[in-house]
Coordinates of C-alpha atoms and ligand atoms in Angstrom, one line a residue:
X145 CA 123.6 118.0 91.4
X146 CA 125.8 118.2 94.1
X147 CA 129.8 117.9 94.0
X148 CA 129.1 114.8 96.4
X149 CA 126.5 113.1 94.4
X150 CA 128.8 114.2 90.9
X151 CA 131.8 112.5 92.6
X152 CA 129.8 110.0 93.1
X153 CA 128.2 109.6 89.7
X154 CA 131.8 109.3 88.3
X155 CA 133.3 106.9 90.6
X156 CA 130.2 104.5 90.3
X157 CA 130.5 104.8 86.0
X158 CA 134.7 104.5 86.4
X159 CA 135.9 101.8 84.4
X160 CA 135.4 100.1 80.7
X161 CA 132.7 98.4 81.4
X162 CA 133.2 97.0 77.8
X163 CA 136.1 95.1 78.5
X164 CA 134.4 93.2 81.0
X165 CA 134.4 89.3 80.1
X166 CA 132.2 87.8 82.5
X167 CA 128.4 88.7 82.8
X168 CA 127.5 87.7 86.2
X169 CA 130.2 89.3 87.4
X170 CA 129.4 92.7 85.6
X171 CA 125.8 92.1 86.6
X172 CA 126.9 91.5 90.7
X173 CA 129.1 95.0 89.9
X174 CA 126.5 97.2 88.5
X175 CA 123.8 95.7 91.2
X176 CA 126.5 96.8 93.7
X177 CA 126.5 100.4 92.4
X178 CA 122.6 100.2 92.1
X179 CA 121.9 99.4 95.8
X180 CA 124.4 102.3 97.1
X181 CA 122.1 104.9 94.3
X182 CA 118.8 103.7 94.0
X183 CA 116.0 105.8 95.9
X184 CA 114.1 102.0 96.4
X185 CA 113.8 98.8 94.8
X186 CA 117.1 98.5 93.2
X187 CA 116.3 95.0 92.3
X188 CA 112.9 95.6 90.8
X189 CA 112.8 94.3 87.2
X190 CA 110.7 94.0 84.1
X191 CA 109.2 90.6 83.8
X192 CA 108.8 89.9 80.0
X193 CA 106.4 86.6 79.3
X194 CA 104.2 85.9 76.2
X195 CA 100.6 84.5 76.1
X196 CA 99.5 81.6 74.1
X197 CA 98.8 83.8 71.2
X198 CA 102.0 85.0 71.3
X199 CA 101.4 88.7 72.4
X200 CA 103.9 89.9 75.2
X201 CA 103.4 91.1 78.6
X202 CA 105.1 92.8 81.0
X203 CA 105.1 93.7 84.7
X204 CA 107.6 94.1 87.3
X205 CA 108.7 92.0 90.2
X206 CA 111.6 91.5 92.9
X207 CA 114.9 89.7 92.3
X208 CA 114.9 88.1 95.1
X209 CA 117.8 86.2 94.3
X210 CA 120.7 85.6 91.6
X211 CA 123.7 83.1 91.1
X212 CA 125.4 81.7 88.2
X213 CA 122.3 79.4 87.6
X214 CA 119.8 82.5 87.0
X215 CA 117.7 85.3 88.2
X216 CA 114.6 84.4 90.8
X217 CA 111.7 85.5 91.5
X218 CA 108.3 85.0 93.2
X219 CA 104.8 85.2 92.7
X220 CA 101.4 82.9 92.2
X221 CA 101.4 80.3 90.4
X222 CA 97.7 80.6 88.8
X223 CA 98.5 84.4 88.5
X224 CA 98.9 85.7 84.9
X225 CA 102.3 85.3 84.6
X226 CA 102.4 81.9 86.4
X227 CA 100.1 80.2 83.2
X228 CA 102.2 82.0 81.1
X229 CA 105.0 80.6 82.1
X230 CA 103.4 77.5 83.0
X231 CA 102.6 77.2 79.0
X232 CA 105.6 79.1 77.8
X233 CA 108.5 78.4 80.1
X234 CA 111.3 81.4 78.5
X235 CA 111.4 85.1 79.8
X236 CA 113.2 88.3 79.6
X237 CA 114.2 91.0 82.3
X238 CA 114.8 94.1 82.4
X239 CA 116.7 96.5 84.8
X240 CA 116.6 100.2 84.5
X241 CA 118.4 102.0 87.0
X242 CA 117.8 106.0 86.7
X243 CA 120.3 107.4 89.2
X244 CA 123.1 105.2 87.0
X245 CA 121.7 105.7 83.5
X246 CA 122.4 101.8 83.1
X247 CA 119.7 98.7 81.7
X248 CA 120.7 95.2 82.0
X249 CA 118.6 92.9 79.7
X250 CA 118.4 89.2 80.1
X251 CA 116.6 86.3 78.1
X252 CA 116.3 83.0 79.0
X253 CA 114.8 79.7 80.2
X254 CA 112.6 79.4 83.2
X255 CA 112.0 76.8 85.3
X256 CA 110.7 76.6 89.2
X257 CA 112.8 77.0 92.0
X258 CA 112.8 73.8 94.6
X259 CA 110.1 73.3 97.6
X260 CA 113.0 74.0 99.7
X261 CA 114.0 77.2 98.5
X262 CA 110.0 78.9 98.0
X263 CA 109.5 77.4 101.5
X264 CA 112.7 79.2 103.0
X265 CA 112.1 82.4 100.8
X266 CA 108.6 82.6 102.0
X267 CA 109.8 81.8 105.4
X268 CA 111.3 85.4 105.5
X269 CA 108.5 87.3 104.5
X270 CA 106.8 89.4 107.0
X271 CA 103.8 88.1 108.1
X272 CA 101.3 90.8 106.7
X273 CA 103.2 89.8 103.3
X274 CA 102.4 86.1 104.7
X275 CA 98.9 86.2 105.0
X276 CA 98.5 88.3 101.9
X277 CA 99.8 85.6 100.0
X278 CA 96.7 83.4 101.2
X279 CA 94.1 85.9 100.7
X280 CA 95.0 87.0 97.2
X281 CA 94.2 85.4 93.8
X282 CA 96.4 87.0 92.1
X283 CA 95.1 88.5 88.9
X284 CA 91.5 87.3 89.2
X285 CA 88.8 89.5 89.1
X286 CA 88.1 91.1 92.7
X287 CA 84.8 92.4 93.1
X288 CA 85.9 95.1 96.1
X289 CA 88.4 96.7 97.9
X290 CA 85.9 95.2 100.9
X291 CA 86.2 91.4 99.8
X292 CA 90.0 91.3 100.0
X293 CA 90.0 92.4 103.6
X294 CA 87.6 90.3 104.5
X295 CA 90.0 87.3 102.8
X296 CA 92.5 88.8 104.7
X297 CA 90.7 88.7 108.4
X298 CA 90.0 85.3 107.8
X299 CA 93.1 83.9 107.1
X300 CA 94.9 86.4 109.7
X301 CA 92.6 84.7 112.3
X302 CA 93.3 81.7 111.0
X303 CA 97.4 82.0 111.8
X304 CA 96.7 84.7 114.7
X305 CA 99.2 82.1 116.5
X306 CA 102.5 80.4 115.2
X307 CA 104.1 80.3 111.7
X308 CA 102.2 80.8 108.1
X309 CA 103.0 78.2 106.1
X310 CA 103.8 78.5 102.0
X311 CA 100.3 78.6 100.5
X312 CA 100.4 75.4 97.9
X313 CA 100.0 78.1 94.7
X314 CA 102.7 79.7 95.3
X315 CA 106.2 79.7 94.2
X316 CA 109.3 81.4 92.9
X317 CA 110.8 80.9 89.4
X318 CA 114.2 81.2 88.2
X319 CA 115.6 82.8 85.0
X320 CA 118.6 80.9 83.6
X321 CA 120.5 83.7 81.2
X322 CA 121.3 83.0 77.7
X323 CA 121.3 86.6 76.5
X324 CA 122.3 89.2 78.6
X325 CA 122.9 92.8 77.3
X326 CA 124.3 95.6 79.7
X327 CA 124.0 99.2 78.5
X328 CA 125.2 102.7 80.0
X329 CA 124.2 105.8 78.6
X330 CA 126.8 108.4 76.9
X331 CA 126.5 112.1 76.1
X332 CA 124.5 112.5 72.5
X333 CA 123.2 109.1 72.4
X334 CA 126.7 107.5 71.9
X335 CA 125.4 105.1 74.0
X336 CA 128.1 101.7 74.8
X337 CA 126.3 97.9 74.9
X338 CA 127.7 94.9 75.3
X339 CA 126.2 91.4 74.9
X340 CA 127.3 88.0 75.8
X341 CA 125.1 85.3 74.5
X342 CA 125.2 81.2 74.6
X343 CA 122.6 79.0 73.0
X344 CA 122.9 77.0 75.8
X345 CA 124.2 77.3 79.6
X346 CA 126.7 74.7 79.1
X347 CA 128.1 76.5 76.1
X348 CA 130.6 79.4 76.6
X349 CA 129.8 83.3 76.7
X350 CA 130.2 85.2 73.0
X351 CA 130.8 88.9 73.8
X352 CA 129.6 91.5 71.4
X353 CA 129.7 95.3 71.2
X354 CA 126.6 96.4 69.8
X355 CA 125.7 99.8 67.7
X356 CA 123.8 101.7 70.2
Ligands
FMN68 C1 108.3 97.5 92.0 C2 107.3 96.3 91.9 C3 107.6 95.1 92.4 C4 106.8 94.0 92.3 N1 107.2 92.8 92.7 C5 106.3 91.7 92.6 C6 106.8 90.4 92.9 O1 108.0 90.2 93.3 N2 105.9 89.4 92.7 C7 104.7 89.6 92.3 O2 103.9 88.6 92.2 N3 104.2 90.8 91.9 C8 105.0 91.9 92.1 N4 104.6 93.1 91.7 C9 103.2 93.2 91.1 C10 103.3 92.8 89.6 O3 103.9 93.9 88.8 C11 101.9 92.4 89.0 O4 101.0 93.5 89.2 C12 101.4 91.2 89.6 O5 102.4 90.2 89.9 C13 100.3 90.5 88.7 O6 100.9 90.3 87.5 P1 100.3 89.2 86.4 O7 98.8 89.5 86.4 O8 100.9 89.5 85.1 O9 100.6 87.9 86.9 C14 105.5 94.2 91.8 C15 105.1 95.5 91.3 C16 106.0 96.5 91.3 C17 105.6 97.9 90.8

């Protein structure tokens, strides 16, 4: 490692990140540090969801967006995911961020973001990303590599002029913390966590240091 990237290291773990008392903040903090360190993605996360039968699954996705009111994201709405949460409306999140040595977990209720804001989100997207939207059912069956272009060329020549609009099944969901659990890794596996829970976002934030 280089002197540069050591001084680095040290000024982006400085502080007790323990005596923080508010998690967004902490969160908005540590995201800071993660976009100057990252190689890519620094707001990729774990998406945790469970099926009917209760078994988990996992798969990650893009913050696309965070405030006091939660964690969003986007995707299809008949995808996987989408039915899960569709019949199951609570998630987790995970970010790992190597370069920092840091995880961030969050638990919470999901619900969908507004017509406005999937609408505006999707609005940004570049138009490749755009069409791809239309052409893909996400996490159905696909019989070849082939059939998805062909999806694609249609609707690309479909919108060859002016904007794509939002395709009706899809959407963007937001995650509204009521656990959130910041770790950074120490020498020997003395490793510090913090959590701050609510059982309800109305209610106040209970900090708790955590065994590692
Ligand atoms: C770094 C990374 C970011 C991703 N971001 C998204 C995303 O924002 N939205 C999305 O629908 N899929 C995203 N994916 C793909 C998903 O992991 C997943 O394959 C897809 O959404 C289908 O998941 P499902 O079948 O559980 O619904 C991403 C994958 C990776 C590796």
């Amino acid at each position: 490692m280089s002197d540069t990237s050591i001084q680095q290291q040290s000024q982006l773990t400085s502080g007790d990140f323990t005596a923080a008392e508010n998690p967004f903040a902490l969160f908005a903090e540590w995201f800071a540090d993660a976009n100057e360190s990252e190689l890519n993605d620094p707001n990729a996360m774990a998406l945790a969801t469970v099926d009917p039968d209760g078994l988990p699954d996992v798969r990650m996705v893009l913050m696309k967006g965070y405030d006091t009111d939660g964690f969003v994201f986007y995707s299809h709405i008949a995808s996987q995911k989408g039915r899960e949460l569709a019949a199951n409306p609570k998630a987790a999140l995970l970010f790992h961020w190597k370069s920092l040595r840091r995880q961030v977990r969050i638990r919470g209720a999901v619900s969908a973001v507004t017509e406005t804001e999937a609408d505006d989100y999707f609005a940004t997207r570049p138009k490749q990303a755009q069409i791809g939207a239309w052409a893909s059912k996400q996490s159905q069956p696909l019989e070849s590599r082939f059939a998805f272009e062909q999806a694609i060329a249609k609707v690309a020549a479909r919108y060859l002029v002016g904007q794509v609009p939002r395709p009706p099944g899809w959407s963007g969901w937001r995650i509204t913390p009521l656990r959130f659990e910041f770790w950074h890794d120490r020498p020997f596996r003395l490793h510090d966590r913090i959590e701050f829970s609510r059982d309800t976002p109305a209610q106040p934030w209970i900090k708790t240091r955590l065994y590692p």
